[in-house]
């Protein structure tokens, strides 16, 4: 995979990704010309016309987890967990973890989906 250029200004691709999340769709960003998967943290280097979005299968592996005990927003009552996950498509992303299923351990299989405009992961069933 080629590294994306460092942007001199933010591209328009992140807003398209956000539109997908708000519509309840978890998508993978792909460079329209090379078909390389674009890591989410590099998406700001791209304009929307340079990116294709492919629907993710929503299967993932938990790589690391952090539990927050300090409330930074009324939208996230404590304690809540955030995980570094790797989607089966190979992309790593940070996600809120379903607090009703805590505690989590690295290596667990997860199901990722978009709920109320947020990416949320829970333990995979079956």
CSV table of C-alpha atoms in Angstrom, one decimal, residues 2-91:
chain,number,residue,atom,x,y,z
A,2,UNK,CA,1.3,3.5,-0.9
A,3,UNK,CA,1.4,6.2,1.7
A,4,UNK,CA,-1.0,9.1,1.1
A,5,UNK,CA,0.5,12.6,0.7
A,6,UNK,CA,0.5,14.9,3.6
A,7,UNK,CA,-2.3,17.4,2.9
A,8,UNK,CA,-1.7,21.1,2.7
A,9,UNK,CA,-5.4,21.5,3.4
A,10,UNK,CA,-8.2,19.0,4.3
A,11,UNK,CA,-9.9,17.2,1.5
A,12,UNK,CA,-13.6,16.5,1.2
A,13,UNK,CA,-13.5,12.7,1.6
A,14,UNK,CA,-13.9,12.7,5.4
A,15,UNK,CA,-17.3,14.4,5.1
A,16,UNK,CA,-18.5,11.6,2.8
A,17,UNK,CA,-17.3,9.0,5.3
A,18,UNK,CA,-19.2,10.8,8.1
A,19,UNK,CA,-22.3,10.9,5.9
A,20,UNK,CA,-22.1,7.1,5.6
A,21,UNK,CA,-21.7,6.7,9.4
A,22,UNK,CA,-24.7,8.9,10.1
A,23,UNK,CA,-26.7,6.9,7.6
A,24,UNK,CA,-25.8,3.7,9.5
A,25,UNK,CA,-23.3,2.4,6.9
A,26,UNK,CA,-19.8,1.3,7.9
A,27,UNK,CA,-17.6,1.7,4.8
A,28,UNK,CA,-14.0,1.2,3.8
A,29,UNK,CA,-12.2,4.0,1.9
A,30,UNK,CA,-10.4,2.9,-1.3
A,31,UNK,CA,-8.2,5.1,-3.6
A,32,UNK,CA,-10.3,5.4,-6.8
A,33,UNK,CA,-7.2,5.2,-9.1
A,34,UNK,CA,-5.0,2.6,-7.4
A,35,UNK,CA,-7.7,0.6,-5.5
A,36,UNK,CA,-5.5,0.7,-2.4
A,37,UNK,CA,-7.3,0.7,0.9
A,38,UNK,CA,-6.9,4.1,2.6
A,39,UNK,CA,-6.4,4.1,6.4
A,40,UNK,CA,-9.0,6.3,8.1
A,41,UNK,CA,-6.4,8.5,9.7
A,42,UNK,CA,-5.1,9.3,6.1
A,43,UNK,CA,-8.5,10.1,4.6
A,44,UNK,CA,-8.1,13.8,5.2
A,45,UNK,CA,-5.5,13.9,2.4
A,46,UNK,CA,-8.2,13.0,-0.2
A,47,UNK,CA,-11.0,14.8,-2.0
A,48,UNK,CA,-14.3,12.9,-2.4
A,49,UNK,CA,-13.7,12.3,-6.1
A,50,UNK,CA,-10.4,10.5,-5.4
A,51,UNK,CA,-12.1,7.9,-3.1
A,52,UNK,CA,-14.5,5.1,-3.5
A,53,UNK,CA,-16.3,3.7,-0.5
A,54,UNK,CA,-17.0,0.0,-0.2
A,55,UNK,CA,-19.4,-1.5,2.4
A,56,UNK,CA,-17.5,-3.3,5.2
A,57,UNK,CA,-18.6,-6.7,6.4
A,58,UNK,CA,-18.5,-5.4,10.0
A,59,UNK,CA,-16.3,-8.2,11.4
A,60,UNK,CA,-13.3,-7.1,13.5
A,61,UNK,CA,-10.7,-8.1,16.0
A,62,UNK,CA,-10.0,-6.0,19.2
A,63,UNK,CA,-6.4,-5.0,19.3
A,64,UNK,CA,-6.4,-2.8,22.5
A,65,UNK,CA,-8.9,-1.4,24.9
A,66,UNK,CA,-9.1,1.6,27.2
A,67,UNK,CA,-11.7,2.2,29.9
A,68,UNK,CA,-12.6,5.8,30.7
A,69,UNK,CA,-13.7,6.6,34.3
A,70,UNK,CA,-13.8,10.4,33.8
A,71,UNK,CA,-16.8,11.9,31.9
A,72,UNK,CA,-15.7,14.2,29.1
A,73,UNK,CA,-19.2,14.6,27.6
A,74,UNK,CA,-22.7,14.0,28.9
A,75,UNK,CA,-23.2,11.8,25.7
A,76,UNK,CA,-20.8,9.2,27.2
A,77,UNK,CA,-21.7,8.2,30.8
A,78,UNK,CA,-18.8,6.5,32.7
A,79,UNK,CA,-17.4,4.0,32.6
A,80,UNK,CA,-17.1,3.5,28.9
A,81,UNK,CA,-14.7,1.6,26.8
A,82,UNK,CA,-12.9,2.5,23.5
A,83,UNK,CA,-11.0,0.0,21.5
A,84,UNK,CA,-8.5,-0.1,18.7
A,85,UNK,CA,-10.0,-2.6,16.3
A,86,UNK,CA,-8.9,-4.1,13.0
A,87,UNK,CA,-11.7,-4.7,10.5
A,88,UNK,CA,-11.3,-8.0,8.6
A,89,UNK,CA,-10.7,-5.8,5.5
A,90,UNK,CA,-7.4,-4.8,7.1
A,91,UNK,CA,-8.2,-1.3,8.3
